[in-house]
PDB file of C-alpha atoms and ligand atoms in Angstrom:
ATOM      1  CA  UNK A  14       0.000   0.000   0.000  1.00  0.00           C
ATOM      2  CA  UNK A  15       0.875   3.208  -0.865  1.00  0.00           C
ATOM      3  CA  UNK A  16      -0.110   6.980  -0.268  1.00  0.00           C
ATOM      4  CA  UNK A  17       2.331   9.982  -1.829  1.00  0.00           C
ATOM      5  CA  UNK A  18       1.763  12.521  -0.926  1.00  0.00           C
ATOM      6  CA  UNK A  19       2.052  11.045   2.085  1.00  0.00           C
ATOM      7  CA  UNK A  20      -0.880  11.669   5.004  1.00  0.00           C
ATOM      8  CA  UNK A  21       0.917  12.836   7.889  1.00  0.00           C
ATOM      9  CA  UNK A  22       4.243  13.331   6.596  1.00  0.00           C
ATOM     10  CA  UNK A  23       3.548  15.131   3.285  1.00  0.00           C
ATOM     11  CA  UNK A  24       6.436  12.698   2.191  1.00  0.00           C
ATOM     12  CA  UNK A  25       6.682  12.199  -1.595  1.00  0.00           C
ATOM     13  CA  UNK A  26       8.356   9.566  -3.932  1.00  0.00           C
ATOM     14  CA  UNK A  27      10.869  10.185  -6.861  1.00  0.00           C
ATOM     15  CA  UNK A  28      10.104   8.024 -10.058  1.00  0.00           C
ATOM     16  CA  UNK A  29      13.467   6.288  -9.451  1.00  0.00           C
ATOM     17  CA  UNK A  30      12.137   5.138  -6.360  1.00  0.00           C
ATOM     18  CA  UNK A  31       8.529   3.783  -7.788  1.00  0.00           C
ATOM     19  CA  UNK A  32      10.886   2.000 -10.118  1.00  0.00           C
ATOM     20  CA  UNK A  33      12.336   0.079  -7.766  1.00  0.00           C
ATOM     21  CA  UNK A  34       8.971  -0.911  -5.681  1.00  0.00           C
ATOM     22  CA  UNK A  35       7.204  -1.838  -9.391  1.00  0.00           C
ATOM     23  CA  UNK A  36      10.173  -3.927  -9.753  1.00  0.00           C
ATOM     24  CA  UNK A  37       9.571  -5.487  -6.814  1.00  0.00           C
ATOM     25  CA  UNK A  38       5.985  -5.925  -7.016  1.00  0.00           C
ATOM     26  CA  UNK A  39       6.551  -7.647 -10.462  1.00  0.00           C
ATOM     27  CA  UNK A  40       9.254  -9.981  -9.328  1.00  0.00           C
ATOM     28  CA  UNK A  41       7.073 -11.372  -6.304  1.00  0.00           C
ATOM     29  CA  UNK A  42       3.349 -10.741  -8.305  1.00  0.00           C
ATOM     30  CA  UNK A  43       2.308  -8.536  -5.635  1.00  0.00           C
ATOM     31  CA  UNK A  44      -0.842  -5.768  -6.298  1.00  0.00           C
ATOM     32  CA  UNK A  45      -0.211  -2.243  -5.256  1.00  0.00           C
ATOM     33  CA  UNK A  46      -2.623   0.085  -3.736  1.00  0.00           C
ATOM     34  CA  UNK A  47      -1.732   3.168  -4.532  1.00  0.00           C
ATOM     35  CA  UNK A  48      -4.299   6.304  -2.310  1.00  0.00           C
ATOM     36  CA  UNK A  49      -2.993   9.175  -4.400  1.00  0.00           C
ATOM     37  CA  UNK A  50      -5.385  11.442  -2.979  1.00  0.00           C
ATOM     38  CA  UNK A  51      -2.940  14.278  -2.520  1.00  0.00           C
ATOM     39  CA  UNK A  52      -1.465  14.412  -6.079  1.00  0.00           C
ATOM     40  CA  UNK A  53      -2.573  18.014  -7.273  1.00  0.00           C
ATOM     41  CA  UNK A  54      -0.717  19.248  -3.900  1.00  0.00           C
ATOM     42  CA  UNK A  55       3.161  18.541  -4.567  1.00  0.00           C
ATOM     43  CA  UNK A  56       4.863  21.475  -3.749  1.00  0.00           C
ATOM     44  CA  UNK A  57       8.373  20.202  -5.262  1.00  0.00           C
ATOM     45  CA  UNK A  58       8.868  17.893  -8.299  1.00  0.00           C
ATOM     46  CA  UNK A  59       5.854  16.561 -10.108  1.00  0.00           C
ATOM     47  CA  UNK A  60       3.942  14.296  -8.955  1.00  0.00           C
ATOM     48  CA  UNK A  61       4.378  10.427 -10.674  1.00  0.00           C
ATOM     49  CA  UNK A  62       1.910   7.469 -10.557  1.00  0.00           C
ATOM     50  CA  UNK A  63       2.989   4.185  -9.876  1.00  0.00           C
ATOM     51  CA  UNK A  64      -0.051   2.955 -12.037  1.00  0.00           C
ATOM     52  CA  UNK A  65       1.537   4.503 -14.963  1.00  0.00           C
ATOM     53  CA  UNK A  66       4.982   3.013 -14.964  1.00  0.00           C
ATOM     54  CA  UNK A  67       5.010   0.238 -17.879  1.00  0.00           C
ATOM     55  CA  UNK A  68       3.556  -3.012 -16.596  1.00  0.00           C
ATOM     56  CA  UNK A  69       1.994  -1.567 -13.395  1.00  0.00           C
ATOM     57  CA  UNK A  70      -1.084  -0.410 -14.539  1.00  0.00           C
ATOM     58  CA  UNK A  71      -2.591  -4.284 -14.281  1.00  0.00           C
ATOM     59  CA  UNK A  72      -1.029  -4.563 -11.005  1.00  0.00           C
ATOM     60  CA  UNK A  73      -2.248  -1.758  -9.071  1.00  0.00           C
ATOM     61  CA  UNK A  74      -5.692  -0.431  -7.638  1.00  0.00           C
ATOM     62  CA  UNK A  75      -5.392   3.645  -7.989  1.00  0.00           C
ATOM     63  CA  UNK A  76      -7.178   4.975  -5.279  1.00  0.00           C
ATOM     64  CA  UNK A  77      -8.396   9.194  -5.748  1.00  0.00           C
ATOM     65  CA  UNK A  78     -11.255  11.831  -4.774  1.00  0.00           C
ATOM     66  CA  UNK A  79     -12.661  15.185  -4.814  1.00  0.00           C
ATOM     67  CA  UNK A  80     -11.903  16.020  -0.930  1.00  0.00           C
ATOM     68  CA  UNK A  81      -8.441  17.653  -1.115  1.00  0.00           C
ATOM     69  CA  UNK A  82      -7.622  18.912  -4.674  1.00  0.00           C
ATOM     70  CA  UNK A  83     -11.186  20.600  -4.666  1.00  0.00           C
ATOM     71  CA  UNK A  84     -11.353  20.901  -1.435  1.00  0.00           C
ATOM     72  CA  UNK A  85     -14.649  18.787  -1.905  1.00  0.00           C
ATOM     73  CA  UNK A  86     -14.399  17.038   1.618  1.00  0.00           C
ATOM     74  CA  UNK A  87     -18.456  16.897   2.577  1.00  0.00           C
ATOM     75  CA  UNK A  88     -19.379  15.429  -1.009  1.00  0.00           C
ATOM     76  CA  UNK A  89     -18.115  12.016  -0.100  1.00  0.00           C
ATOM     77  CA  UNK A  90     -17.316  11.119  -3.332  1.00  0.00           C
ATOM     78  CA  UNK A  91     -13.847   9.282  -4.875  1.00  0.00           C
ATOM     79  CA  UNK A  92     -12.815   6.611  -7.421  1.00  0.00           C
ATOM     80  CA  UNK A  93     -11.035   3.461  -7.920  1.00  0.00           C
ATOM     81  CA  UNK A  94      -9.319   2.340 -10.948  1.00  0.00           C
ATOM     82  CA  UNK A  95      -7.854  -1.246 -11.881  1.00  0.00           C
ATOM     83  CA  UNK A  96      -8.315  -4.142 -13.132  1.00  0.00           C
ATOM     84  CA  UNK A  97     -11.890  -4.883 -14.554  1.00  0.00           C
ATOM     85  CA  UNK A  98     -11.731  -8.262 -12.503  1.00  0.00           C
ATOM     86  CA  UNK A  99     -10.495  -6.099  -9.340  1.00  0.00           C
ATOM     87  CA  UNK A 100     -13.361  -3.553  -9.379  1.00  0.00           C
ATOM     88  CA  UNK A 101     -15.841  -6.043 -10.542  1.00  0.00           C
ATOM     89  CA  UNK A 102     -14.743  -7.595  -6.983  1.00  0.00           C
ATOM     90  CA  UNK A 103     -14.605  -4.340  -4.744  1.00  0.00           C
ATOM     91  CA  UNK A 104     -18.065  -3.687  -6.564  1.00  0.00           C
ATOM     92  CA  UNK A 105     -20.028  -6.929  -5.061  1.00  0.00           C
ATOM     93  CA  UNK A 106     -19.180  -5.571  -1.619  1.00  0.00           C
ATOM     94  CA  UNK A 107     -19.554  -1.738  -2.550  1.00  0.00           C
ATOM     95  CA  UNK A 108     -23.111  -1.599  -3.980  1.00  0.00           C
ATOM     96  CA  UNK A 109     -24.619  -3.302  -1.216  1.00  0.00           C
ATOM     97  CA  UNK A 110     -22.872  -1.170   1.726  1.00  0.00           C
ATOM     98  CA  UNK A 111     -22.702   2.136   0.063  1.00  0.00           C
ATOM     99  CA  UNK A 112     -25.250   2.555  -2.819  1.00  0.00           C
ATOM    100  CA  UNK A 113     -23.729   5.302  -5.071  1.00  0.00           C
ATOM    101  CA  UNK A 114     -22.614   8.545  -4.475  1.00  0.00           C
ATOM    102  CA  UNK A 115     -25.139  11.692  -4.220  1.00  0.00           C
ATOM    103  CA  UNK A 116     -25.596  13.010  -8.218  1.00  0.00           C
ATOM    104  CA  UNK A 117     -25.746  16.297  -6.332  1.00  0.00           C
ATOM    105  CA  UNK A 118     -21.574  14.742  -5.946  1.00  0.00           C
ATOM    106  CA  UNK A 119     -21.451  13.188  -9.041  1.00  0.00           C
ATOM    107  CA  UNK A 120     -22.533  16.945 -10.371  1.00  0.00           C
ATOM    108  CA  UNK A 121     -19.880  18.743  -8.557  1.00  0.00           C
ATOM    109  CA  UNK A 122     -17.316  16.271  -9.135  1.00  0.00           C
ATOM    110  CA  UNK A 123     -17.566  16.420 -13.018  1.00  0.00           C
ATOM    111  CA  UNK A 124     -18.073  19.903 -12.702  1.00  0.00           C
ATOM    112  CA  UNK A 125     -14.318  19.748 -11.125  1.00  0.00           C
ATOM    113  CA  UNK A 126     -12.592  17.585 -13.416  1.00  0.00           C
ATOM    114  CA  UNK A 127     -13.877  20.291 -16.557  1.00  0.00           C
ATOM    115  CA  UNK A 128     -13.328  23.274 -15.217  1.00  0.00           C
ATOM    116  CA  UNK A 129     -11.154  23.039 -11.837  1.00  0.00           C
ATOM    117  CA  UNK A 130      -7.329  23.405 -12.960  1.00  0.00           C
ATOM    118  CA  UNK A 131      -6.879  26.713 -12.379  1.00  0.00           C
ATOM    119  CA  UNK A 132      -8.893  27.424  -9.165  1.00  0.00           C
ATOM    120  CA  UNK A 133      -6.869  23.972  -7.733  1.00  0.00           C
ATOM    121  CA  UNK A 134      -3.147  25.622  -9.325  1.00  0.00           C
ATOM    122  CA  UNK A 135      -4.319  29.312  -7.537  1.00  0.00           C
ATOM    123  CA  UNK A 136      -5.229  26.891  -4.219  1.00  0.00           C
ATOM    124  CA  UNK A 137      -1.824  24.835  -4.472  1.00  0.00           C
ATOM    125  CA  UNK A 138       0.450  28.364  -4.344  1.00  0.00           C
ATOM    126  CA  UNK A 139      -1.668  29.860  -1.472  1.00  0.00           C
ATOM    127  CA  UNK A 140      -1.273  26.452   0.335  1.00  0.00           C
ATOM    128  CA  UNK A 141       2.804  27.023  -0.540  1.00  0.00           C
ATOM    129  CA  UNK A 142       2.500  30.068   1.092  1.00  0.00           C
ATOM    130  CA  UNK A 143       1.036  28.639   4.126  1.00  0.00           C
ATOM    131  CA  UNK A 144       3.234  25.536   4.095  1.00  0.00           C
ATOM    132  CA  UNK A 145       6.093  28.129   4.156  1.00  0.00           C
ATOM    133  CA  UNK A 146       4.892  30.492   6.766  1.00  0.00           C
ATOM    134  CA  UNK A 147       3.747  27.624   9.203  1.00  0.00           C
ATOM    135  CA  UNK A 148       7.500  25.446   8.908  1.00  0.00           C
ATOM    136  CA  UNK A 149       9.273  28.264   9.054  1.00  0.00           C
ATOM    137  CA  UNK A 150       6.906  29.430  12.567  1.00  0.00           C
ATOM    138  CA  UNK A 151       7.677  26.020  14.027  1.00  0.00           C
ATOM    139  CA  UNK A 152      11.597  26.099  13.607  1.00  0.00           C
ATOM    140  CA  UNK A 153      11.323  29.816  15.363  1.00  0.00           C
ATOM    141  CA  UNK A 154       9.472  28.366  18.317  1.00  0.00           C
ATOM    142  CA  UNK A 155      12.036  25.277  18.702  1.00  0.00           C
ATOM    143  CA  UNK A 156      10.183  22.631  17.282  1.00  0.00           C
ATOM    144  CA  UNK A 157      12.223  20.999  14.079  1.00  0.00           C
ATOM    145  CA  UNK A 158       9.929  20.392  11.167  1.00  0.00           C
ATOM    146  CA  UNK A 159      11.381  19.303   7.455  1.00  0.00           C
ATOM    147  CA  UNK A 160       9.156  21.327   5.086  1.00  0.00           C
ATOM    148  CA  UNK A 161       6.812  18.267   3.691  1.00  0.00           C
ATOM    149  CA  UNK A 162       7.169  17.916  -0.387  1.00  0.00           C
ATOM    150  CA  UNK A 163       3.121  17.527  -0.814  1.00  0.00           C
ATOM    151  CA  UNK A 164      -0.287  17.504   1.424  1.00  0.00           C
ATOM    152  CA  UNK A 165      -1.319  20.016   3.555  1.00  0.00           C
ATOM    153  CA  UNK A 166      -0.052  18.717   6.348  1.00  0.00           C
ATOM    154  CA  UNK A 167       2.982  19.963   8.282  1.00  0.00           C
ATOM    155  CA  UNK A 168       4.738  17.196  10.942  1.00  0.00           C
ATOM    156  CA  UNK A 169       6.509  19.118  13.666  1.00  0.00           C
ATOM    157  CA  UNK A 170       8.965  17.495  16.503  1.00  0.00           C
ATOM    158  CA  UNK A 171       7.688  17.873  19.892  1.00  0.00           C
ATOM    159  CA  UNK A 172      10.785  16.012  21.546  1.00  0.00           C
ATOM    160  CA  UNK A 173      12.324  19.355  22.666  1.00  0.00           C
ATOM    161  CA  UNK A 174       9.569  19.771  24.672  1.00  0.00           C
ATOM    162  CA  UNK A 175       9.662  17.134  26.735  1.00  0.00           C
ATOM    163  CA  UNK A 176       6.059  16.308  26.068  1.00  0.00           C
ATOM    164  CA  UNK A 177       4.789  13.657  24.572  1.00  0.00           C
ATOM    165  CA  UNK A 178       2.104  13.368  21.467  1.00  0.00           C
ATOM    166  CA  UNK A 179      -0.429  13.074  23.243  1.00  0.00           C
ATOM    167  CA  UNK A 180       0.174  14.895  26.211  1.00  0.00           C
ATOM    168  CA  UNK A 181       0.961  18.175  24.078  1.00  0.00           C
ATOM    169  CA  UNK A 182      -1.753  17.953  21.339  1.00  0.00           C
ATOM    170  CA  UNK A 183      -4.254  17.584  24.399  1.00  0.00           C
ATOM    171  CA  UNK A 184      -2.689  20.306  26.361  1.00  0.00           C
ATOM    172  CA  UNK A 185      -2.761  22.501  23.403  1.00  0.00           C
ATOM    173  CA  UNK A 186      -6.271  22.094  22.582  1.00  0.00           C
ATOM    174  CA  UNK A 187      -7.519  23.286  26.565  1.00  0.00           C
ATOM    175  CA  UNK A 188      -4.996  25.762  26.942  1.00  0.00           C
ATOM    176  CA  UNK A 189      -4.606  27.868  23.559  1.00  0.00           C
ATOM    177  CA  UNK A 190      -7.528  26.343  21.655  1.00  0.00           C
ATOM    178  CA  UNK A 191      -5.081  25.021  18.760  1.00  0.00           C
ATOM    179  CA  UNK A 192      -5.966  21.504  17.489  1.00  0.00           C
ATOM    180  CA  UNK A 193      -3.496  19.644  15.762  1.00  0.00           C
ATOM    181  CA  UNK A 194      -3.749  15.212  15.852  1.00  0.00           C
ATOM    182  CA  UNK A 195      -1.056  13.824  18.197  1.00  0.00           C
ATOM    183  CA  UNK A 196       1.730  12.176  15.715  1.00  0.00           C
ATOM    184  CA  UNK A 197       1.063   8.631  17.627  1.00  0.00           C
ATOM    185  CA  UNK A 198      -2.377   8.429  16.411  1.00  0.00           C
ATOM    186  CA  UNK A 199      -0.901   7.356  12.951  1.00  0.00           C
ATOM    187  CA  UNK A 200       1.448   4.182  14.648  1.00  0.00           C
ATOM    188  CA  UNK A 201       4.975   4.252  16.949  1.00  0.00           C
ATOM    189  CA  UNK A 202       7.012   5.692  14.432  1.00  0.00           C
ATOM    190  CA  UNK A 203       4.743   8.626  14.777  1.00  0.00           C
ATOM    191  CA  UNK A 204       5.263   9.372  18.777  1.00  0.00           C
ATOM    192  CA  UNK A 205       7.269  12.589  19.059  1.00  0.00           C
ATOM    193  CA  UNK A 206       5.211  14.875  16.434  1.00  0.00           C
ATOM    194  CA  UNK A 207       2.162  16.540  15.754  1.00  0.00           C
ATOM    195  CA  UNK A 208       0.207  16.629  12.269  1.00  0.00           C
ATOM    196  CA  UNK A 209      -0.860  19.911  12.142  1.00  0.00           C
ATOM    197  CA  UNK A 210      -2.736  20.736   9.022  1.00  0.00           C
ATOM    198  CA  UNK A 211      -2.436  24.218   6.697  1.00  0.00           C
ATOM    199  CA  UNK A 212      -5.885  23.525   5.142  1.00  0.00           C
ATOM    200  CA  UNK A 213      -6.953  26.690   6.473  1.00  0.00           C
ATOM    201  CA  UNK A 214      -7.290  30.390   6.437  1.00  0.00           C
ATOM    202  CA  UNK A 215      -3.407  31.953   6.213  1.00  0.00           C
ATOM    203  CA  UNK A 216      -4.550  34.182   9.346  1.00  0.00           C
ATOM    204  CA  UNK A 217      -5.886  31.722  11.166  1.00  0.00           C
ATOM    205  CA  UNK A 218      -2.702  29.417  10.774  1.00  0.00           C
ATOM    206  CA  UNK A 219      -1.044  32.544  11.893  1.00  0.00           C
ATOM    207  CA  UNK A 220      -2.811  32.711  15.416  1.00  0.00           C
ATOM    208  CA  UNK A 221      -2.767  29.267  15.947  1.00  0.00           C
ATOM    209  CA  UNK A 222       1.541  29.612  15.160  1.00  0.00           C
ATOM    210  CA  UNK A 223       1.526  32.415  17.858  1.00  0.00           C
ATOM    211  CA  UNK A 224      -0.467  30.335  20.143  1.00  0.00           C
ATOM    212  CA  UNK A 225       1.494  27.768  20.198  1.00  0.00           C
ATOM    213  CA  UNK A 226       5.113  29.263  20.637  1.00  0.00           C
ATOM    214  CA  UNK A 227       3.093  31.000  23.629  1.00  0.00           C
ATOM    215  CA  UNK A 228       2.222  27.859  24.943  1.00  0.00           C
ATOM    216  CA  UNK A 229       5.989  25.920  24.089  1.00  0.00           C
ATOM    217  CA  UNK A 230       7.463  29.034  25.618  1.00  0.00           C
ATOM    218  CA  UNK A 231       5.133  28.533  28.733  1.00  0.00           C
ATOM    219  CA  UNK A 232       6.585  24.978  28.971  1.00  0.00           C
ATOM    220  CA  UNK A 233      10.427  26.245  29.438  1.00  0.00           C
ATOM    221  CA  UNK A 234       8.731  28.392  32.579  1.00  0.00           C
ATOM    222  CA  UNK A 235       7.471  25.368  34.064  1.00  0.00           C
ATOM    223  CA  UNK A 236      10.799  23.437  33.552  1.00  0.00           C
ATOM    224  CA  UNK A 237      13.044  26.193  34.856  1.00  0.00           C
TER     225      UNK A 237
HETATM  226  C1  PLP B 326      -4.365   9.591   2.466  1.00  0.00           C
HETATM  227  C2  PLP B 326      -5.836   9.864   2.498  1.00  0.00           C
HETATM  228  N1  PLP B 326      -6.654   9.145   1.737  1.00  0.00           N
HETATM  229  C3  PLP B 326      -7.985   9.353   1.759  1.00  0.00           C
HETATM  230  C4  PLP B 326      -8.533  10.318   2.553  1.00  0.00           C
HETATM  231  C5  PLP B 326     -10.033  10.431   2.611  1.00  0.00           C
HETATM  232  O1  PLP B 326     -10.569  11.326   1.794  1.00  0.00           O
HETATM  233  P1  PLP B 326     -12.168  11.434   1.683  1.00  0.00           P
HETATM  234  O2  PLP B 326     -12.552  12.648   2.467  1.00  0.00           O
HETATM  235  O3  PLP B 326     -12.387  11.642   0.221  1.00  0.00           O
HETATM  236  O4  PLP B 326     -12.764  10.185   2.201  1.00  0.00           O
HETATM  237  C6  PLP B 326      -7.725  11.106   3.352  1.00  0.00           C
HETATM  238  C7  PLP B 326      -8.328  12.139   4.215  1.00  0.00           C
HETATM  239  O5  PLP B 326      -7.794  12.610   5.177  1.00  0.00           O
HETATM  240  C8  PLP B 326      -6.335  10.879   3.327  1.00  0.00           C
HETATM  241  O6  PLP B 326      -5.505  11.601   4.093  1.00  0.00           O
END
């Protein structure tokens, strides 16, 4: 399974890379999923497929939707693509659990796909701009954070802190009214950060920045 842009990271994968895990997945006949739900938003490099490396494309199950390119999130509405034998599969359990999606959706989402380049291209450089303001607020405030390559997600260390995950996303939330998910809530690997997501308003991001060093600053007090 994969997902690049990567939800919490914003990681992202170079082709040379997909090479080498389409190699593998042909030498061993494995399928890949591929959730490439974050696509539009790669900040650096373009963005490649794993489905559309030669040979791959009967191999893998592309996974996509409206909710962050479009910023579509409420219309419940994305796709699968594979092998006819593959969806034909997915679609015996599907249609009896989930019906279809809303044409009200299905409306909006084609509406998207005609006309929705340039709104999501004017979207992707304000989301730069708030990727860049909200990295560069978290290395000011002591917290190390890599500037993520795609998503809208920023993944800040909390281990100068002291503070755990959870025990910093949770004080956050009653004392400065920031919410941002505790890093552990996506496995181990993620104990020691916070996913703290740009998604919105550039002002907003900005309060919740100045919150927070308040708050991190507050911490050294009660260390000293
Ligand atoms: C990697 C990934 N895939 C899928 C989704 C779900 O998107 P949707 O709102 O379309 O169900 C998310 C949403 O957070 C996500 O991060």
């Amino acid at each position: 399974m994969l997902n690049f842009p990567t939800n919490p990271t914003g990681g992202t994968m170079t082709r040379e890379s997909l090479e080498a895990i389409a190699r593998l997945a042909k030498h061993h006949n494995l399928l890949v999923i591929t959730d490439e739900i974050y696509a539009e938003l790669t900040f650096e490099g373009k963005h490649t497929s794993i489905a559309a490396l030669p040979g791959m494309a009967e191999r893998t199950i592309f996974l996509h939707g409206f909710s962050k390119a479009y910023a579509m999130t409420g219309f419940r509405i994305g796709y699968a693509c594979g092998p006819a034998e593959l969806i034909e599969a997915m679609m015996r359990i599907h249609q009896y659990s989930m019906l279809c999606a809303s044409i009200i959706s299905q409306e909006a989402a084609i509406e998207a796909l005609q006309n929705g380049a340039e709104p999501v291209a004017e979207m992707k450089e304000q989301y730069r701009l708030r990727r860049n303001y909200i990295v560069k607020a978290f290395n000011d405030m002591g917290l190390d954070c890599h500037l993520p390559r795609g998503s809208f997600y920023a993944f800040p260390s909390v281990q100068s802190t002291g503070l755990g995950s959870g025990e910093f996303a949770s004080r956050l939330v009653k004392e400065e009214n920031v919410a941002c998910v505790p890093g552990n809530a996506f496995g181990d690997a993620g104990e020691g950060f916070l996913r703290c997501c740009f998604a919105t308003g550039l002002e907003q991001i900005k309060t919740a920045c100045e919150r927070t060093a308040r708050f991190v600053k507050s911490l050294k007090t009660e260390g000293a």
